[in-house]
């Protein structure tokens, strides 16, 4: 574990880079790229290119190859002295179990990472579309619904079992997401009404825009739908990591490479749908990005920020704890909300904003309850968990009972580490083999 002065640096770096990812993406969406000299703001064309934004995310993930290459070059330059194996290395101790080594992920097997990259591509593009219609705080909070879909897919495909309190926590998360989305739409309508009343002397415009409630709810739907693909990405990654051994930064780098190649290969197909939606007009988006320095430079900042967030997220999980990672991600969501309020992107409208505060509270409590960061109510605990709390005469017998009946059936789900804003962390009292497997799966995915 690094010395104590470095731990706050790692946590602060993860908090700053994680918050800047969403904030810079929203700022990029607000940039005018066409008809900017027109005095009528309604004629301005903003940068709305979710596919190009997904590509810049993959480029940021590819930057994770840099520390891997640096470590490889450094290892090549260092001469390894010849060392004979010790007696303990030659023969295992009597009665000891031989460690089962995982096969390394290399060669054509690396193409297995293309499947989670495809899920990442779809989910990130849908989330970028949702960000166009929602405030950045609503966007970040809605991503907390990832824990629900990861839990459900883990039960279906990984044959996990969830306790009753975990199902209750998932329902609590969805209730919080519903309140957050509803409050965001009500706030935007409340802000829009005074501006319309102030311009009663002017003639009403010919086209009637769809209400802000509809726009925000459509954005929330896109973000929620994207979490299904992100959850599928985690389940696939856990399957791969459970069979093969690969460094987390290497896996992130290859997923970024495969995702970028997929977008480049899909460009001719997406160009056919340019007339259907401007989101797929990639040549137009290219010129908008190149001809607008603010969009180009913000894209570079986002790519670097994503790579740094991956590095800091892995460092916090590895050197501090997964619990600290989950708590920091919660602070990241709160910091995004505070910064967006300070920048004037969002406003507090009483008492409507109390719904958003309440929804955020339910979201945090449900996530912490699922991750076992808070003690579940006694009536929601299983019989084996209540047995742990009760004093037992034979502690060894109690530990054996828990290992056989309770802990093997407890869900140990993979961690988001940079996308959802809330991690799925197994209970601290899991046995070493289950906890190590969940932590290894958690380090395999770190993105925004």
Short mmCIF file of C-alpha atoms in Angstrom, two decimals:
data_model
loop_
_atom_site.label_atom_id
_atom_site.label_comp_id
_atom_site.label_asym_id
_atom_site.label_seq_id
_atom_site.Cartn_x
_atom_site.Cartn_y
_atom_site.Cartn_z
CA UNK A 1 0.00 0.00 0.00
CA UNK A 2 1.41 3.45 -0.83
CA UNK A 3 2.43 5.82 1.93
CA UNK A 4 -0.30 7.89 3.52
CA UNK A 5 0.48 11.16 1.65
CA UNK A 6 -0.22 9.44 -1.67
CA UNK A 7 -3.63 8.04 -0.73
CA UNK A 8 -5.37 11.46 -0.69
CA UNK A 9 -3.67 12.25 -4.00
CA UNK A 10 -5.08 9.09 -5.58
CA UNK A 11 -8.59 9.75 -4.24
CA UNK A 12 -8.50 13.43 -5.21
CA UNK A 13 -7.22 12.54 -8.69
CA UNK A 14 -10.01 10.02 -9.19
CA UNK A 15 -12.62 12.52 -7.94
CA UNK A 16 -11.37 15.36 -10.17
CA UNK A 17 -10.88 13.34 -13.34
CA UNK A 18 -14.13 11.41 -12.87
CA UNK A 19 -16.13 14.59 -12.41
CA UNK A 20 -14.44 16.36 -15.32
CA UNK A 21 -15.41 13.58 -17.73
CA UNK A 22 -19.13 14.28 -17.43
CA UNK A 23 -18.73 18.04 -17.05
CA UNK A 24 -16.51 18.41 -20.13
CA UNK A 25 -18.83 16.19 -22.17
CA UNK A 26 -21.80 18.38 -21.27
CA UNK A 27 -19.80 21.54 -22.02
CA UNK A 28 -18.89 20.09 -25.39
CA UNK A 29 -22.58 19.50 -26.15
CA UNK A 30 -23.27 23.17 -25.46
CA UNK A 31 -20.78 24.50 -28.04
CA UNK A 32 -22.16 26.28 -31.11
CA UNK A 33 -20.71 24.86 -34.31
CA UNK A 34 -22.92 26.34 -37.08
CA UNK A 35 -24.82 29.63 -37.60
CA UNK A 36 -23.08 31.07 -34.57
CA UNK A 37 -23.21 34.64 -35.94
CA UNK A 38 -27.00 34.60 -36.20
CA UNK A 39 -28.58 36.95 -33.67
CA UNK A 40 -31.44 34.52 -33.12
CA UNK A 41 -30.17 31.85 -30.68
CA UNK A 42 -32.77 29.36 -31.90
CA UNK A 43 -30.92 29.16 -35.23
CA UNK A 44 -27.64 28.18 -33.60
CA UNK A 45 -26.54 24.58 -34.20
CA UNK A 46 -24.92 22.91 -31.21
CA UNK A 47 -22.46 20.04 -31.28
CA UNK A 48 -24.59 16.89 -31.14
CA UNK A 49 -22.36 14.02 -32.25
CA UNK A 50 -22.60 11.12 -29.78
CA UNK A 51 -20.72 8.75 -32.09
CA UNK A 52 -17.69 11.03 -32.25
CA UNK A 53 -17.87 11.45 -28.48
CA UNK A 54 -17.82 7.68 -28.07
CA UNK A 55 -14.75 7.50 -30.32
CA UNK A 56 -12.91 10.04 -28.18
CA UNK A 57 -13.71 7.89 -25.13
CA UNK A 58 -12.15 4.85 -26.81
CA UNK A 59 -9.08 6.92 -27.70
CA UNK A 60 -8.79 7.79 -24.02
CA UNK A 61 -8.94 4.10 -23.13
CA UNK A 62 -6.19 3.37 -25.65
CA UNK A 63 -3.96 5.79 -23.74
CA UNK A 64 -3.95 3.17 -20.96
CA UNK A 65 -1.38 1.35 -23.10
CA UNK A 66 1.18 4.06 -22.25
CA UNK A 67 1.94 2.97 -18.66
CA UNK A 68 1.93 -0.66 -19.82
CA UNK A 69 4.47 0.11 -22.56
CA UNK A 70 6.55 2.17 -20.11
CA UNK A 71 6.65 -0.74 -17.63
CA UNK A 72 7.57 -3.17 -20.41
CA UNK A 73 10.44 -0.99 -21.68
CA UNK A 74 11.69 -0.44 -18.16
CA UNK A 75 11.65 -4.16 -17.45
CA UNK A 76 13.60 -4.82 -20.65
CA UNK A 77 16.30 -2.35 -19.65
CA UNK A 78 16.79 -3.93 -16.24
CA UNK A 79 19.01 -7.02 -16.17
CA UNK A 80 17.57 -9.89 -14.19
CA UNK A 81 20.21 -11.79 -12.18
CA UNK A 82 20.30 -15.55 -12.44
CA UNK A 83 18.57 -17.06 -9.43
CA UNK A 84 18.19 -20.72 -8.55
CA UNK A 85 14.79 -21.80 -7.24
CA UNK A 86 14.58 -22.40 -3.52
CA UNK A 87 13.51 -25.67 -2.00
CA UNK A 88 10.06 -24.30 -1.24
CA UNK A 89 9.63 -23.36 -4.90
CA UNK A 90 10.76 -26.74 -6.21
CA UNK A 91 8.33 -28.89 -4.26
CA UNK A 92 5.11 -27.87 -2.53
CA UNK A 93 4.71 -28.60 1.14
CA UNK A 94 3.13 -31.85 2.15
CA UNK A 95 -0.64 -31.64 2.01
CA UNK A 96 -0.62 -28.26 0.28
CA UNK A 97 -2.87 -27.74 -2.72
CA UNK A 98 -1.22 -26.78 -5.97
CA UNK A 99 -2.30 -23.37 -7.20
CA UNK A 100 -4.30 -23.45 -10.41
CA UNK A 101 -2.79 -20.89 -12.77
CA UNK A 102 -5.04 -19.18 -15.27
CA UNK A 103 -4.18 -19.19 -18.94
CA UNK A 104 -2.94 -15.84 -20.19
CA UNK A 105 -5.11 -13.95 -22.61
CA UNK A 106 -2.96 -13.66 -25.71
CA UNK A 107 -3.02 -14.21 -29.45
CA UNK A 108 -6.40 -14.68 -31.08
CA UNK A 109 -7.99 -14.99 -27.65
CA UNK A 110 -7.59 -11.22 -27.27
CA UNK A 111 -10.46 -10.88 -29.75
CA UNK A 112 -12.75 -12.04 -26.93
CA UNK A 113 -12.47 -8.50 -25.59
CA UNK A 114 -14.24 -7.32 -28.73
CA UNK A 115 -17.57 -8.49 -27.27
CA UNK A 116 -17.45 -6.25 -24.18
CA UNK A 117 -16.08 -3.46 -26.40
CA UNK A 118 -19.18 -3.75 -28.60
CA UNK A 119 -21.42 -3.48 -25.53
CA UNK A 120 -19.37 -0.51 -24.35
CA UNK A 121 -19.75 1.17 -27.74
CA UNK A 122 -23.52 0.78 -27.75
CA UNK A 123 -24.00 1.79 -24.13
CA UNK A 124 -21.73 4.83 -24.30
CA UNK A 125 -23.34 6.11 -27.50
CA UNK A 126 -26.81 5.81 -25.97
CA UNK A 127 -25.64 7.62 -22.85
CA UNK A 128 -24.15 10.41 -24.95
CA UNK A 129 -27.54 10.79 -26.66
CA UNK A 130 -29.23 10.93 -23.26
CA UNK A 131 -26.79 13.60 -22.09
CA UNK A 132 -28.01 15.87 -24.88
CA UNK A 133 -31.50 15.96 -23.33
CA UNK A 134 -30.75 15.89 -19.60
CA UNK A 135 -28.84 18.04 -17.12
CA UNK A 136 -25.45 16.60 -16.26
CA UNK A 137 -26.42 15.85 -12.65
CA UNK A 138 -29.51 13.92 -13.77
CA UNK A 139 -27.31 12.09 -16.27
CA UNK A 140 -24.80 11.07 -13.60
CA UNK A 141 -27.43 10.03 -11.06
CA UNK A 142 -29.39 7.99 -13.60
CA UNK A 143 -26.26 5.99 -14.34
CA UNK A 144 -26.52 4.71 -10.79
CA UNK A 145 -29.21 2.33 -12.07
CA UNK A 146 -26.36 0.17 -13.36
CA UNK A 147 -26.35 -1.76 -10.08
CA UNK A 148 -29.89 -2.97 -10.82
CA UNK A 149 -29.10 -4.41 -14.25
CA UNK A 150 -25.79 -5.90 -13.13
CA UNK A 151 -27.57 -7.66 -10.29
CA UNK A 152 -30.33 -9.05 -12.50
CA UNK A 153 -27.98 -10.21 -15.27
CA UNK A 154 -25.65 -11.80 -12.71
CA UNK A 155 -28.55 -13.81 -11.34
CA UNK A 156 -29.61 -14.92 -14.83
CA UNK A 157 -26.26 -15.65 -16.49
CA UNK A 158 -23.77 -16.07 -13.61
CA UNK A 159 -26.15 -18.11 -11.43
CA UNK A 160 -25.77 -15.79 -8.46
CA UNK A 161 -28.21 -15.47 -5.60
CA UNK A 162 -29.29 -12.19 -4.07
CA UNK A 163 -30.57 -11.88 -0.54
CA UNK A 164 -33.87 -10.20 0.19
CA UNK A 165 -32.20 -6.99 1.39
CA UNK A 166 -30.29 -6.81 -1.93
CA UNK A 167 -33.52 -7.02 -3.93
CA UNK A 168 -35.01 -4.33 -1.67
CA UNK A 169 -31.94 -2.18 -2.30
CA UNK A 170 -32.38 -2.54 -6.07
CA UNK A 171 -36.00 -1.42 -5.78
CA UNK A 172 -34.82 1.53 -3.67
CA UNK A 173 -32.32 2.47 -6.38
CA UNK A 174 -35.05 2.46 -9.03
CA UNK A 175 -37.29 4.60 -6.81
CA UNK A 176 -34.45 7.08 -6.44
CA UNK A 177 -33.83 7.13 -10.20
CA UNK A 178 -37.54 7.79 -10.82
CA UNK A 179 -37.57 10.74 -8.42
CA UNK A 180 -34.38 12.17 -9.93
CA UNK A 181 -35.75 12.00 -13.47
CA UNK A 182 -39.13 13.43 -12.50
CA UNK A 183 -37.61 16.30 -10.54
CA UNK A 184 -35.25 17.18 -13.39
CA UNK A 185 -38.08 17.45 -15.88
CA UNK A 186 -40.22 19.50 -13.47
CA UNK A 187 -37.34 21.89 -12.77
CA UNK A 188 -36.70 22.55 -16.46
CA UNK A 189 -40.38 23.25 -17.06
CA UNK A 190 -40.52 25.55 -14.03
CA UNK A 191 -37.51 27.49 -15.31
CA UNK A 192 -38.94 27.69 -18.83
CA UNK A 193 -42.34 29.08 -17.79
CA UNK A 194 -41.08 32.44 -16.39
CA UNK A 195 -39.06 33.07 -19.54
CA UNK A 196 -42.17 32.51 -21.63
CA UNK A 197 -44.27 34.79 -19.45
CA UNK A 198 -41.67 37.55 -19.71
CA UNK A 199 -42.02 37.59 -23.47
CA UNK A 200 -45.81 37.90 -23.62
CA UNK A 201 -45.48 41.08 -25.70
CA UNK A 202 -43.78 39.18 -28.49
CA UNK A 203 -45.75 37.05 -30.94
CA UNK A 204 -45.49 33.35 -30.21
CA UNK A 205 -43.21 31.37 -32.50
CA UNK A 206 -44.76 29.29 -35.21
CA UNK A 207 -43.35 25.87 -34.29
CA UNK A 208 -44.24 24.64 -30.82
CA UNK A 209 -41.36 22.76 -29.24
CA UNK A 210 -42.00 19.60 -27.34
CA UNK A 211 -42.21 20.20 -23.57
CA UNK A 212 -39.07 19.93 -21.44
CA UNK A 213 -40.67 17.08 -19.48
CA UNK A 214 -40.71 14.96 -22.62
CA UNK A 215 -37.10 15.81 -23.49
CA UNK A 216 -35.75 14.98 -20.05
CA UNK A 217 -37.72 11.74 -19.78
CA UNK A 218 -36.53 10.69 -23.24
CA UNK A 219 -32.96 11.38 -22.14
CA UNK A 220 -33.43 9.38 -18.94
CA UNK A 221 -34.84 6.49 -20.99
CA UNK A 222 -31.76 6.49 -23.24
CA UNK A 223 -29.46 6.46 -20.20
CA UNK A 224 -31.40 3.65 -18.51
CA UNK A 225 -31.45 1.61 -21.71
CA UNK A 226 -27.70 2.09 -22.02
CA UNK A 227 -27.16 0.52 -18.59
CA UNK A 228 -28.40 -2.82 -19.96
CA UNK A 229 -25.49 -2.92 -22.41
CA UNK A 230 -23.05 -1.73 -19.75
CA UNK A 231 -24.25 -4.47 -17.38
CA UNK A 232 -23.88 -7.03 -20.18
CA UNK A 233 -20.35 -5.74 -20.67
CA UNK A 234 -19.54 -6.44 -17.01
CA UNK A 235 -21.00 -9.95 -17.12
CA UNK A 236 -19.01 -10.81 -20.26
CA UNK A 237 -15.84 -9.37 -18.75
CA UNK A 238 -16.27 -11.41 -15.59
CA UNK A 239 -16.65 -14.56 -17.69
CA UNK A 240 -13.44 -13.72 -19.56
CA UNK A 241 -11.49 -12.72 -16.45
CA UNK A 242 -12.61 -15.85 -14.65
CA UNK A 243 -11.00 -18.03 -17.31
CA UNK A 244 -8.02 -15.98 -18.49
CA UNK A 245 -5.43 -13.82 -16.81
CA UNK A 246 -4.90 -10.29 -18.14
CA UNK A 247 -3.75 -7.03 -16.56
CA UNK A 248 -6.65 -4.57 -16.08
CA UNK A 249 -4.93 -1.70 -17.93
CA UNK A 250 -4.15 -4.03 -20.83
CA UNK A 251 -7.80 -5.13 -21.01
CA UNK A 252 -8.98 -1.50 -20.98
CA UNK A 253 -6.48 -0.61 -23.70
CA UNK A 254 -7.55 -3.44 -25.99
CA UNK A 255 -11.23 -2.66 -25.47
CA UNK A 256 -10.49 0.91 -26.47
CA UNK A 257 -8.64 -0.31 -29.56
CA UNK A 258 -11.42 -2.70 -30.60
CA UNK A 259 -14.09 -0.07 -29.94
CA UNK A 260 -12.28 2.53 -32.06
CA UNK A 261 -11.81 0.04 -34.90
CA UNK A 262 -15.51 -0.89 -34.71
CA UNK A 263 -16.58 2.75 -35.09
CA UNK A 264 -14.25 3.27 -38.05
CA UNK A 265 -15.58 0.14 -39.75
CA UNK A 266 -19.19 1.18 -39.09
CA UNK A 267 -18.78 4.69 -40.49
CA UNK A 268 -19.91 3.80 -44.05
CA UNK A 269 -23.02 2.10 -42.67
CA UNK A 270 -23.85 4.97 -40.31
CA UNK A 271 -23.48 7.47 -43.15
CA UNK A 272 -26.51 5.89 -44.81
CA UNK A 273 -28.67 7.06 -41.90
CA UNK A 274 -27.40 10.65 -41.93
CA UNK A 275 -30.71 11.86 -43.34
CA UNK A 276 -32.63 10.13 -40.55
CA UNK A 277 -30.76 11.72 -37.65
CA UNK A 278 -27.93 14.26 -37.40
CA UNK A 279 -26.33 11.96 -34.83
CA UNK A 280 -25.15 9.72 -37.68
CA UNK A 281 -23.95 12.49 -39.98
CA UNK A 282 -20.31 11.69 -39.29
CA UNK A 283 -18.73 13.80 -42.10
CA UNK A 284 -20.63 16.82 -40.84
CA UNK A 285 -19.58 16.03 -37.29
CA UNK A 286 -15.95 15.78 -38.40
CA UNK A 287 -16.02 19.26 -39.93
CA UNK A 288 -17.83 20.63 -36.87
CA UNK A 289 -15.13 19.23 -34.63
CA UNK A 290 -12.15 20.33 -36.75
CA UNK A 291 -13.53 23.81 -37.51
CA UNK A 292 -14.44 24.53 -33.87
CA UNK A 293 -11.33 24.70 -31.66
CA UNK A 294 -13.35 24.51 -28.43
CA UNK A 295 -14.86 21.18 -29.49
CA UNK A 296 -11.53 19.77 -30.69
CA UNK A 297 -9.55 20.74 -27.60
CA UNK A 298 -12.28 19.67 -25.20
CA UNK A 299 -12.29 16.27 -26.93
CA UNK A 300 -8.55 15.93 -26.25
CA UNK A 301 -9.10 16.93 -22.62
CA UNK A 302 -11.86 14.32 -22.26
CA UNK A 303 -9.65 11.58 -23.73
CA UNK A 304 -6.78 12.39 -21.35
CA UNK A 305 -9.18 12.69 -18.42
CA UNK A 306 -10.66 9.27 -19.14
CA UNK A 307 -7.24 7.62 -19.22
CA UNK A 308 -6.23 9.31 -15.95
CA UNK A 309 -9.53 8.31 -14.35
CA UNK A 310 -8.86 4.68 -15.28
CA UNK A 311 -5.41 4.89 -13.71
CA UNK A 312 -6.58 6.57 -10.50
CA UNK A 313 -9.60 4.25 -10.22
CA UNK A 314 -7.45 1.14 -10.46
CA UNK A 315 -4.93 2.59 -8.02
CA UNK A 316 -7.59 3.37 -5.41
CA UNK A 317 -9.17 -0.07 -5.73
CA UNK A 318 -5.81 -1.86 -5.56
CA UNK A 319 -3.98 0.19 -2.92
CA UNK A 320 -6.85 1.45 -0.74
CA UNK A 321 -10.08 -0.56 -1.01
CA UNK A 322 -13.09 -1.11 -3.21
CA UNK A 323 -15.19 0.51 -0.47
CA UNK A 324 -13.18 3.72 -0.82
CA UNK A 325 -13.74 3.51 -4.56
CA UNK A 326 -17.50 3.29 -4.09
CA UNK A 327 -17.60 6.18 -1.62
CA UNK A 328 -15.47 8.34 -3.91
CA UNK A 329 -17.79 7.67 -6.83
CA UNK A 330 -20.71 8.82 -4.70
CA UNK A 331 -18.84 12.04 -3.94
CA UNK A 332 -18.16 12.37 -7.66
CA UNK A 333 -21.89 12.44 -8.41
CA UNK A 334 -22.44 15.02 -5.71
CA UNK A 335 -19.53 17.17 -6.92
CA UNK A 336 -20.90 17.17 -10.48
CA UNK A 337 -24.22 18.45 -9.17
CA UNK A 338 -22.55 21.20 -7.11
CA UNK A 339 -20.30 22.33 -9.98
CA UNK A 340 -23.19 22.42 -12.46
CA UNK A 341 -25.16 24.56 -10.00
CA UNK A 342 -22.18 26.89 -9.62
CA UNK A 343 -21.78 27.21 -13.39
CA UNK A 344 -25.44 28.10 -13.79
CA UNK A 345 -26.24 25.01 -15.87
CA UNK A 346 -28.86 24.02 -13.31
CA UNK A 347 -30.93 25.90 -10.75
CA UNK A 348 -32.61 25.03 -7.49
CA UNK A 349 -36.38 25.44 -7.60
CA UNK A 350 -38.11 24.93 -4.29
CA UNK A 351 -39.80 22.67 -3.41
CA UNK A 352 -39.23 20.72 -6.64
CA UNK A 353 -35.51 20.39 -5.98
CA UNK A 354 -36.31 18.52 -2.77
CA UNK A 355 -37.46 15.63 -4.98
CA UNK A 356 -34.02 15.48 -6.56
CA UNK A 357 -32.37 15.56 -3.15
CA UNK A 358 -34.67 12.80 -1.94
CA UNK A 359 -34.08 10.73 -5.05
CA UNK A 360 -30.32 11.12 -4.69
CA UNK A 361 -30.60 10.03 -1.04
CA UNK A 362 -32.55 6.89 -2.00
CA UNK A 363 -30.04 6.19 -4.75
CA UNK A 364 -27.08 6.41 -2.36
CA UNK A 365 -28.78 4.39 0.38
CA UNK A 366 -29.87 1.65 -2.02
CA UNK A 367 -26.39 1.38 -3.50
CA UNK A 368 -24.70 1.30 -0.09
CA UNK A 369 -27.22 -1.28 1.15
CA UNK A 370 -26.57 -3.52 -1.84
CA UNK A 371 -22.81 -3.19 -1.41
CA UNK A 372 -23.15 -3.97 2.31
CA UNK A 373 -21.63 -0.62 3.26
CA UNK A 374 -24.53 -0.09 5.64
CA UNK A 375 -26.05 -2.75 7.86
CA UNK A 376 -29.37 -4.01 6.48
CA UNK A 377 -32.38 -4.04 8.82
CA UNK A 378 -32.56 -7.16 10.95
CA UNK A 379 -35.84 -8.35 9.50
CA UNK A 380 -34.28 -8.32 6.00
CA UNK A 381 -31.25 -10.40 6.94
CA UNK A 382 -31.02 -14.08 6.17
CA UNK A 383 -30.98 -16.68 8.92
CA UNK A 384 -27.26 -17.29 8.42
CA UNK A 385 -26.46 -13.58 8.72
CA UNK A 386 -28.44 -13.34 11.94
CA UNK A 387 -26.44 -16.31 13.18
CA UNK A 388 -23.26 -14.35 12.58
CA UNK A 389 -24.46 -11.49 14.76
CA UNK A 390 -25.60 -13.81 17.56
CA UNK A 391 -22.86 -15.12 19.89
CA UNK A 392 -21.96 -18.74 19.22
CA UNK A 393 -20.03 -21.06 21.46
CA UNK A 394 -18.06 -22.69 18.68
CA UNK A 395 -16.63 -19.97 16.40
CA UNK A 396 -15.00 -22.48 14.07
CA UNK A 397 -18.30 -24.24 13.49
CA UNK A 398 -19.97 -20.89 12.80
CA UNK A 399 -17.37 -19.96 10.19
CA UNK A 400 -17.77 -23.33 8.46
CA UNK A 401 -21.54 -22.96 8.41
CA UNK A 402 -21.30 -19.51 6.86
CA UNK A 403 -18.81 -20.59 4.25
CA UNK A 404 -20.95 -23.50 3.14
CA UNK A 405 -24.49 -22.11 3.35
CA UNK A 406 -24.36 -18.36 3.10
CA UNK A 407 -21.28 -16.91 1.50
CA UNK A 408 -21.14 -19.18 -1.52
CA UNK A 409 -24.65 -18.08 -2.42
CA UNK A 410 -24.04 -14.37 -1.92
CA UNK A 411 -23.77 -12.24 -5.04
CA UNK A 412 -20.25 -10.94 -5.64
CA UNK A 413 -20.78 -8.65 -8.57
CA UNK A 414 -18.22 -6.78 -10.73
CA UNK A 415 -17.50 -3.12 -10.16
CA UNK A 416 -18.25 -0.24 -12.55
CA UNK A 417 -15.08 1.70 -11.80
CA UNK A 418 -15.85 4.84 -13.79
CA UNK A 419 -19.16 4.71 -15.64
CA UNK A 420 -22.06 4.28 -13.29
CA UNK A 421 -20.95 6.49 -10.50
CA UNK A 422 -21.77 3.66 -8.07
CA UNK A 423 -19.80 0.44 -7.68
CA UNK A 424 -21.04 -3.04 -6.93
CA UNK A 425 -18.84 -4.18 -4.06
CA UNK A 426 -19.20 -7.59 -2.36
CA UNK A 427 -19.64 -7.83 1.41
CA UNK A 428 -16.41 -7.51 3.35
CA UNK A 429 -16.90 -10.82 5.04
CA UNK A 430 -16.75 -12.86 1.84
CA UNK A 431 -14.14 -15.68 1.86
CA UNK A 432 -10.85 -15.01 0.23
CA UNK A 433 -11.55 -16.92 -2.98
CA UNK A 434 -14.86 -15.17 -3.69
CA UNK A 435 -13.54 -11.76 -2.66
CA UNK A 436 -10.46 -12.12 -4.84
CA UNK A 437 -12.55 -13.11 -7.83
CA UNK A 438 -14.88 -10.12 -7.42
CA UNK A 439 -11.99 -7.70 -6.93
CA UNK A 440 -10.24 -9.03 -10.03
CA UNK A 441 -13.44 -8.56 -12.02
CA UNK A 442 -13.86 -5.09 -10.58
CA UNK A 443 -10.42 -3.98 -11.77
CA UNK A 444 -11.08 -5.23 -15.28
CA UNK A 445 -13.49 -2.43 -16.21
CA UNK A 446 -12.71 1.22 -15.65
CA UNK A 447 -14.30 3.77 -17.88
CA UNK A 448 -16.74 6.63 -18.05
#
